[in-house]
CSV table of C-alpha atoms and ligand atoms in Angstrom, one decimal:
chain,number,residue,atom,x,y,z
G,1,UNK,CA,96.5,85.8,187.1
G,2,UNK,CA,98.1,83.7,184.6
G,3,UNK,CA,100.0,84.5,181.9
G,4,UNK,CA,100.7,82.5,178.4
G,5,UNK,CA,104.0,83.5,176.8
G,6,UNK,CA,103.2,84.5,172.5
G,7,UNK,CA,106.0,83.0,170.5
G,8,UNK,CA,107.3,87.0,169.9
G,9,UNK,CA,107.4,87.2,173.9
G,10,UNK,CA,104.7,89.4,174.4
G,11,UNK,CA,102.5,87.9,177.3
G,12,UNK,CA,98.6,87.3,177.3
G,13,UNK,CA,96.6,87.3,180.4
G,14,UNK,CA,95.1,83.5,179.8
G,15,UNK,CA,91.6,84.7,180.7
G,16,UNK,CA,89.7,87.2,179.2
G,17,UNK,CA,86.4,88.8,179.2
G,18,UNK,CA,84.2,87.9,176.0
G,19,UNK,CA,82.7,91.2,174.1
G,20,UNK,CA,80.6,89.6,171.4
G,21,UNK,CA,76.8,90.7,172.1
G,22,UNK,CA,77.4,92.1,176.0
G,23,UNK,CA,73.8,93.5,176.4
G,24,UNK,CA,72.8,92.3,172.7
G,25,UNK,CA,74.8,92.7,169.3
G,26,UNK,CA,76.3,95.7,168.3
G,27,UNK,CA,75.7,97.5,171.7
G,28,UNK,CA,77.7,99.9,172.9
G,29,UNK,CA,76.3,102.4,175.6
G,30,UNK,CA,76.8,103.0,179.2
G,31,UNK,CA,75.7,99.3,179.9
G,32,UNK,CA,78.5,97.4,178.0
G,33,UNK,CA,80.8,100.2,179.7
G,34,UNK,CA,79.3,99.1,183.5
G,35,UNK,CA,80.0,95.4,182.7
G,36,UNK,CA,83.4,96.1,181.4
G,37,UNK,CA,84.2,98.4,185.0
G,38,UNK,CA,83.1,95.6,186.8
G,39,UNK,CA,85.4,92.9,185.2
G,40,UNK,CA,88.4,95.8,185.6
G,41,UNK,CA,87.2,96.0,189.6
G,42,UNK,CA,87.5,92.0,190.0
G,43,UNK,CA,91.0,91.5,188.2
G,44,UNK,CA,90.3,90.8,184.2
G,45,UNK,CA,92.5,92.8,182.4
G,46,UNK,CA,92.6,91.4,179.3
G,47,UNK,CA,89.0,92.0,177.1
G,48,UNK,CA,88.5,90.3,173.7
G,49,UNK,CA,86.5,92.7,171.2
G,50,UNK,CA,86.1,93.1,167.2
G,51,UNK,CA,85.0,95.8,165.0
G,52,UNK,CA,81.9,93.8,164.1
G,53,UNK,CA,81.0,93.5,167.7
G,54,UNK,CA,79.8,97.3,167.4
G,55,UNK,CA,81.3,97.7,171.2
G,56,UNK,CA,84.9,99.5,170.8
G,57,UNK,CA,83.4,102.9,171.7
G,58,UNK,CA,82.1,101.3,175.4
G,59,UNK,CA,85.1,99.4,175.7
G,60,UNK,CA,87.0,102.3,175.3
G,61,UNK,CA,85.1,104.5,177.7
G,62,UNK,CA,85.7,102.2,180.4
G,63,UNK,CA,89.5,101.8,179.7
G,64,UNK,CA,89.8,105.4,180.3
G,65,UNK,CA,86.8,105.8,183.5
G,66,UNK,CA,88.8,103.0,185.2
G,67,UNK,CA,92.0,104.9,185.4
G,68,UNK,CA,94.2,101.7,185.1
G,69,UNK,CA,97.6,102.5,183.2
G,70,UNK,CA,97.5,101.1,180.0
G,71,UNK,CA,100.7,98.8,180.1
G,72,UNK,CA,98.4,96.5,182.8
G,73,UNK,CA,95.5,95.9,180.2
G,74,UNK,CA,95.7,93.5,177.2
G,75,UNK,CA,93.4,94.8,174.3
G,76,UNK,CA,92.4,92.2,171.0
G,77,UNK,CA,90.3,93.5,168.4
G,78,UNK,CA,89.7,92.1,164.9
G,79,UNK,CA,89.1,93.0,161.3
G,80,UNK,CA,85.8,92.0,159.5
G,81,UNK,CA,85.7,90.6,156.7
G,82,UNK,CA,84.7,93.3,155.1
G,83,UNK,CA,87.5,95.6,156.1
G,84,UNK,CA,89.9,93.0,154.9
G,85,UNK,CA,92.3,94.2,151.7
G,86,UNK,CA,95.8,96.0,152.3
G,87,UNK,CA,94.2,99.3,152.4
G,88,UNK,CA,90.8,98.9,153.5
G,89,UNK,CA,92.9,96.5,156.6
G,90,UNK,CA,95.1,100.0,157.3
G,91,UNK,CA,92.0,101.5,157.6
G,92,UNK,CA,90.0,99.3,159.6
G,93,UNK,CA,92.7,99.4,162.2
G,94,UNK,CA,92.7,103.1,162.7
G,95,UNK,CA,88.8,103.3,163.3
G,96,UNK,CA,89.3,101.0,165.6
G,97,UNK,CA,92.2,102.9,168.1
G,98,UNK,CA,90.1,105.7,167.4
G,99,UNK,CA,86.7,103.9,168.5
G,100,UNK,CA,88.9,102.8,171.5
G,101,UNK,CA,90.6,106.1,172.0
G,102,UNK,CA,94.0,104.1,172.2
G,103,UNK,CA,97.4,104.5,170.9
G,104,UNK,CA,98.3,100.7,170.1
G,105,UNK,CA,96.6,97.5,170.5
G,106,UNK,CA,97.8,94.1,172.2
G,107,UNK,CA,96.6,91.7,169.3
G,108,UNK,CA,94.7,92.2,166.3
G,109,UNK,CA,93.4,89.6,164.8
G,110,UNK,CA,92.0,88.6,161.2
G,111,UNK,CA,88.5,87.0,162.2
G,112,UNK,CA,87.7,85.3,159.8
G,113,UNK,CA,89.8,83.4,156.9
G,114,UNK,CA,88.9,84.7,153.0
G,115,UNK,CA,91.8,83.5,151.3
G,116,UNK,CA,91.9,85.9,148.5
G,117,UNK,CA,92.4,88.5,150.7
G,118,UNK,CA,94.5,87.1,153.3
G,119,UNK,CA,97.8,88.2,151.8
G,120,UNK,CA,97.1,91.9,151.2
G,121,UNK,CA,95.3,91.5,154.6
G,122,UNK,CA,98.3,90.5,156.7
G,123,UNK,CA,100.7,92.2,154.7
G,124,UNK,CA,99.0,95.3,155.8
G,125,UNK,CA,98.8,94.1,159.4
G,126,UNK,CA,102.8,93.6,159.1
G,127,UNK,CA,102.8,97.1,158.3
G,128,UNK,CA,101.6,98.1,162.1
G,129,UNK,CA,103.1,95.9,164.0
G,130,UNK,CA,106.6,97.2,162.3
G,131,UNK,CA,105.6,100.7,162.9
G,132,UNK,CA,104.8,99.4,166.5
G,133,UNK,CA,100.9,100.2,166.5
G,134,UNK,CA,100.4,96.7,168.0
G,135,UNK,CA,102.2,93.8,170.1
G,136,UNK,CA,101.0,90.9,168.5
G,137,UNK,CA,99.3,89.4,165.2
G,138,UNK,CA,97.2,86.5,164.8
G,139,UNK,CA,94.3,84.4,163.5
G,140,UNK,CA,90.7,83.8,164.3
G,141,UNK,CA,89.1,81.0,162.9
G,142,UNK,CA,92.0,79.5,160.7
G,143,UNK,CA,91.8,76.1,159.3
G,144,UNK,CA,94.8,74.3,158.7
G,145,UNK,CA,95.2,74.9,155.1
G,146,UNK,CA,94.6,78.5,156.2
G,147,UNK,CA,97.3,78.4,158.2
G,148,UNK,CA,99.6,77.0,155.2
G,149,UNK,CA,99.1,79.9,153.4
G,150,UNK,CA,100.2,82.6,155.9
G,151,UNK,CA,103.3,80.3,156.1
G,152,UNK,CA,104.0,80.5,152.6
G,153,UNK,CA,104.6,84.6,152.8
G,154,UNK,CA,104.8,85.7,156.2
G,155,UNK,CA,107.8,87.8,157.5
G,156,UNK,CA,105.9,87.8,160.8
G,157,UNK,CA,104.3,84.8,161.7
G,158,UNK,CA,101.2,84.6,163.8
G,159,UNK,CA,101.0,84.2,167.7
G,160,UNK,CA,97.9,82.8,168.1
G,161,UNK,CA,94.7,80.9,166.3
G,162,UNK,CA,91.0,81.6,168.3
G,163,UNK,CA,89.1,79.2,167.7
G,164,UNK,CA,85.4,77.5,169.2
G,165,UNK,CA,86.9,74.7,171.4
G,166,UNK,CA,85.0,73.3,174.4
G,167,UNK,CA,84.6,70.0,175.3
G,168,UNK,CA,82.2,68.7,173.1
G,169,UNK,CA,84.5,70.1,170.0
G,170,UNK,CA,88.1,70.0,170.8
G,171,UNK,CA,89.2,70.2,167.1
G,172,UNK,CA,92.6,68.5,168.8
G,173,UNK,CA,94.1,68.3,165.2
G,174,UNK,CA,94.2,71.7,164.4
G,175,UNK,CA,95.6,72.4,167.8
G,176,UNK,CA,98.4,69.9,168.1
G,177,UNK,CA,99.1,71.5,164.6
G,178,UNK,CA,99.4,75.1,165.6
G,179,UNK,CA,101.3,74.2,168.9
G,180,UNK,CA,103.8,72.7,167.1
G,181,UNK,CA,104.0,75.8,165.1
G,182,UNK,CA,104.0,77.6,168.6
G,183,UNK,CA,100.9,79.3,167.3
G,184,UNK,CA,98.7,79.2,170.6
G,185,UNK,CA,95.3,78.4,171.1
G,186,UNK,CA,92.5,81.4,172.3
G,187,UNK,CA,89.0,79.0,173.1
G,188,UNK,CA,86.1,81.2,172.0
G,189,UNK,CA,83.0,80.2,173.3
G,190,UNK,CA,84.6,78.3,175.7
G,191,UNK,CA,81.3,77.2,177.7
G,192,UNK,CA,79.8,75.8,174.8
G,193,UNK,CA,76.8,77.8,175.4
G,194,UNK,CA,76.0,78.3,171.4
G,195,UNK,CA,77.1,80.9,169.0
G,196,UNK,CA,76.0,84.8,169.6
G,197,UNK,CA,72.8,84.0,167.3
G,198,UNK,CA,71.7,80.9,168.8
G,199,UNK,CA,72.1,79.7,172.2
G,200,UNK,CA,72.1,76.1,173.0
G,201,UNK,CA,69.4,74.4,175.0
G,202,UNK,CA,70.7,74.0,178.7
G,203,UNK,CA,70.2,70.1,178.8
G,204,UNK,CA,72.6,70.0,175.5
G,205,UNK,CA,75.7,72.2,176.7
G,206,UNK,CA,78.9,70.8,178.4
G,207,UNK,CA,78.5,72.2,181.6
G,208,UNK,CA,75.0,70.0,182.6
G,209,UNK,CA,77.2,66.6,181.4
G,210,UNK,CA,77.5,63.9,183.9
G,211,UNK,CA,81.1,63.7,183.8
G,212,UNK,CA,82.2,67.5,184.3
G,213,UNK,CA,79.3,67.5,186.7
G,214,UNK,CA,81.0,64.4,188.6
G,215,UNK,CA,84.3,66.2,188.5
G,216,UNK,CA,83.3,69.2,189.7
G,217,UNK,CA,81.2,67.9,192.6
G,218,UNK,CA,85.0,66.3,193.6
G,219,UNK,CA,86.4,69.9,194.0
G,220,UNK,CA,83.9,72.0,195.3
G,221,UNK,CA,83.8,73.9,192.2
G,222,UNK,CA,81.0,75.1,189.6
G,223,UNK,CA,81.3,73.1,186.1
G,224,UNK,CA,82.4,75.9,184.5
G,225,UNK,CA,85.0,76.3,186.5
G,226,UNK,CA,86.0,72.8,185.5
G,227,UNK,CA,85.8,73.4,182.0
G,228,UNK,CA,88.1,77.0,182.1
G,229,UNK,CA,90.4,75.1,184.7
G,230,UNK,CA,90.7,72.3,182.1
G,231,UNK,CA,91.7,75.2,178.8
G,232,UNK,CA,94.1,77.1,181.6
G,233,UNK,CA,96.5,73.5,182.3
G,234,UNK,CA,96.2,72.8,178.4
G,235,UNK,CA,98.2,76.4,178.2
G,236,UNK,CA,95.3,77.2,176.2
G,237,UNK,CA,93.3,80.7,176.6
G,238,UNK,CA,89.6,81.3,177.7
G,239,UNK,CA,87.1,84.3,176.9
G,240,UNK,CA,83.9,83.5,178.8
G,241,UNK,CA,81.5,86.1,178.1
G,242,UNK,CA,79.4,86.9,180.7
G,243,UNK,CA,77.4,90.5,181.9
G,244,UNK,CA,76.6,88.8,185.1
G,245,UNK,CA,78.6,89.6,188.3
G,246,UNK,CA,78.5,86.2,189.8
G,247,UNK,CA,79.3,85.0,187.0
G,248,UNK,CA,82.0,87.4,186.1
G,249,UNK,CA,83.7,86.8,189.4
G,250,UNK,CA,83.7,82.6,189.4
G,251,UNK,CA,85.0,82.0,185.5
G,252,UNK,CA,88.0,84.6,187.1
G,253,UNK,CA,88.3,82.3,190.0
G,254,UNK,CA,90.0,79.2,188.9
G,255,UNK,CA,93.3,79.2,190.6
G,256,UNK,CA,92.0,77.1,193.9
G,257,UNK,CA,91.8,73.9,192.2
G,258,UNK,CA,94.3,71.8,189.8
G,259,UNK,CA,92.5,69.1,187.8
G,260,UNK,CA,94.6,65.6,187.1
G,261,UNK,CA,95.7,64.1,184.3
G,262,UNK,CA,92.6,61.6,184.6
G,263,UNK,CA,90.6,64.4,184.4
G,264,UNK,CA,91.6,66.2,182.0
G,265,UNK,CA,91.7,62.9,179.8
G,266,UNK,CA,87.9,62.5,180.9
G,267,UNK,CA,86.9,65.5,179.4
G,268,UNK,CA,89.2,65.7,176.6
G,269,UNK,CA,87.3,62.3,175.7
G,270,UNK,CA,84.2,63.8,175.3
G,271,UNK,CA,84.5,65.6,172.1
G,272,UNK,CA,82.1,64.6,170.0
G,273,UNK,CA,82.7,67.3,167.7
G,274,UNK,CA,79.9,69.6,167.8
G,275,UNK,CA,80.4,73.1,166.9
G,276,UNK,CA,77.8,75.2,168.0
G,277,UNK,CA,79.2,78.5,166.1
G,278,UNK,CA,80.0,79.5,162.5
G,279,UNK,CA,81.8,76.9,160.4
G,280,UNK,CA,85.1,78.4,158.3
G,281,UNK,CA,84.5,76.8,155.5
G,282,UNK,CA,80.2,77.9,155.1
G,283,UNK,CA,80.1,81.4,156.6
G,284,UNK,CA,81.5,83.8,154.2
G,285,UNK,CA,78.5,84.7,152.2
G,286,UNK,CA,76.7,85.7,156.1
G,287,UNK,CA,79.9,87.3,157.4
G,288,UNK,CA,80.4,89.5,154.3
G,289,UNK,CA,76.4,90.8,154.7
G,290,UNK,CA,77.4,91.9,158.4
G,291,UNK,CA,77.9,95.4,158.8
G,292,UNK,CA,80.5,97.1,160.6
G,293,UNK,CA,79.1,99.8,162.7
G,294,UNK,CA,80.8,103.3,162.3
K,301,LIG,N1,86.5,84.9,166.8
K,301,LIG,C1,85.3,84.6,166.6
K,301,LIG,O1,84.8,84.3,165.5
K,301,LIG,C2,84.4,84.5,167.8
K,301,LIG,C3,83.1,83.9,167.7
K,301,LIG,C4,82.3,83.8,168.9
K,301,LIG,C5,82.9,84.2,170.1
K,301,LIG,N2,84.1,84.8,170.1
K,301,LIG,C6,84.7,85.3,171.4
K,301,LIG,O2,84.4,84.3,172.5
K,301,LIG,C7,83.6,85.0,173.5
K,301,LIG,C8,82.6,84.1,174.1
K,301,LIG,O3,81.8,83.5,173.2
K,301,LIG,P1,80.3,83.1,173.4
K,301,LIG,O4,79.5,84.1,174.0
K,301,LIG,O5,79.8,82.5,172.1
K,301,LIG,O6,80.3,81.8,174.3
K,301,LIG,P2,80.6,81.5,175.9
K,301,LIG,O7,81.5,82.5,176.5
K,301,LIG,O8,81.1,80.1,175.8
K,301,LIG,O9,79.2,81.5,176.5
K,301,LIG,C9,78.5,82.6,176.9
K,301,LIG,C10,77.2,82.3,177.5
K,301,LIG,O10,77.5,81.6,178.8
K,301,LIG,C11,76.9,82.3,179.9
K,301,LIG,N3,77.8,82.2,181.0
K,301,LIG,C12,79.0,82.7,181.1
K,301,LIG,N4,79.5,82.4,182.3
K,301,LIG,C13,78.6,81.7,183.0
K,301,LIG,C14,78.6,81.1,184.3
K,301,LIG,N5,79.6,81.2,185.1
K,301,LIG,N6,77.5,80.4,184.6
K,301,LIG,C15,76.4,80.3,183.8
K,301,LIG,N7,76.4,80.8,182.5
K,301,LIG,C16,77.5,81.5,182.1
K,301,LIG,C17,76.7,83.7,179.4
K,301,LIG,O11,75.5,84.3,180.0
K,301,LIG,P3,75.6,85.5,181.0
K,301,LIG,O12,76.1,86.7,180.3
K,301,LIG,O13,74.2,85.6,181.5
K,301,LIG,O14,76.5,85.0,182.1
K,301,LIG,C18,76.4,83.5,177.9
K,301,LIG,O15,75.0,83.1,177.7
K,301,LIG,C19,82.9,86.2,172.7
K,301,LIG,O16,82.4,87.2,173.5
K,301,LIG,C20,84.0,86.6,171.8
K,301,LIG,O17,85.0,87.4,172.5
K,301,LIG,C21,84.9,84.9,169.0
């Protein structure tokens, strides 16, 4: 497994297993817990979850069925939009140990940008990772100027920014910005499948394009393989979602191969910056309409 080192020196496994709508959105029954057991069985440690995913409860069922000691798993979760205000933010976090029926998390992330709140929000957040309640703090979905204005107060600075990046929308700006700023870069939606709501029509996704299809061909290897191989030597992180063993298994499997510089030039060149998910600066009014689920 791979690791990528935070700039506070905690370590993130640099795959992980996508929560957002395992089974469909907001579930969280037996299911979600089975796909989670079988991830644990092939090697993922490291599962990426939020409070507005609705799944904490099956997450946490399966952390505790599976037996593994918790100092081998690396746990994210994130607070909503809603939850996000100094003591709402307190708040939010303890639902979701309880939901997980853990003691401390690994990163917790603010999901979403509302700059009013952001202060109060990772003020709050400061709070528990002083009292230790959790390793790392970061961002989700942070444009630049976002960014700016953590800087202007933070006492702890963030780790990492997850973002939508695939190869059709590399957004290499913001991320030459935050790795400068050693903030590192978590790829959500890494396949460029769609967003949760909508997925993409096969014939328009990353995966069925000539040139990834080319370069795969060259190493024996699936396409997305290719395009997780292609995150992992950019010291970038990936969380695939999948609920599909096969699938589950070959987006782990990406150690065999090591793509060259022309390569990974080849893909990086195909951005044509498509983002297939929600857009920072248009989806507050949706995101504050989403519920939380207790
Ligand atoms: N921070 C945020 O705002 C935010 C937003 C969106 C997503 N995320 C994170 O990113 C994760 C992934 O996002 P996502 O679901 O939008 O996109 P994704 O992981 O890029 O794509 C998921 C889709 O690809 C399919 N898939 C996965 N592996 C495959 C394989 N090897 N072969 C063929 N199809 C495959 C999955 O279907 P099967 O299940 O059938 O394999 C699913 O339809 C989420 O679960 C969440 O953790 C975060």
């Amino acid at each position: 497994m791979y690791f990528l080192e935070f700039n506070n020196g905690v370590e993130i496994p640099q795959i992980g297993l996508g929560m957002a709508s395992v089974g469909s959105w907001q579930q969280d029954d037996e299911y979600v817990k089975e796909v989670v057991l079988k991830a644990m069985a092939i090697g993922y440690r490291h599962f990426d979850t939020a409070s507005v995913y609705g799944n904490e409860r099956a997450l946490g069922r399966a952390i505790k069925e599976s037996g593994l000691p918790r100092e081998e798993l690396f746990i994210t979760s994130k607070v909503w939009d809603t939850e996000q205000g100094g003591k709402k933010t307190h708040d939010a976090f303890a639902r979701s140990l309880e939901r997980l029926q853990l003691e401390y998390l690994d990163l917790y992330l603010v999901h979403w940008p509302v700059p009013a709140y952001t202060r109060e929000t990772w003020e709050a957040m400061e709070a528990l990772y002083q009292q230790r309640k959790v390793r790392a703090l970061g961002l989700s979905n942070f444009r630049k100027s976002d960014i700016e204005q953590i800087a202007s107060f933070a006492e702890v600075p963030p780790v990492c920014n997850q973002i939508e990046l695939h190869p059709y929308f590399t957004q290499q700006p913001l991320v030459d910005y935050c790795q400068f700023h050693k903030i590192a870069i978590c790829c959500r939606s890494p396949l460029g499948a769609g967003s949760i709501f909508k997925a993409v029509e096969k014939e328009a996704r990353p995966d069925v394009d000539p040139v990834i299809v080319q370069i795969a061909e060259r190493y024996s290897v699936t396409a997305i393989q290719v395009i997780l191989r292609w995150n992992i030597q950019q010291h970038r992180v990936v969380l695939p979602k999948s609920e599909v063993l096969d699938h589950i298994l070959s987006n782990f499997l990406l150690s065999e191969f090591n793509l060259s510089n022309a390569d990974i030039q080849a893909i990086n060149n195909l951005n044509c910056n498509k983002r297939f998910g929600g857009d920072p600066d248009f989806v507050r009014k949706r995101n504050m309409m989403m519920k939380v689920p207790d």
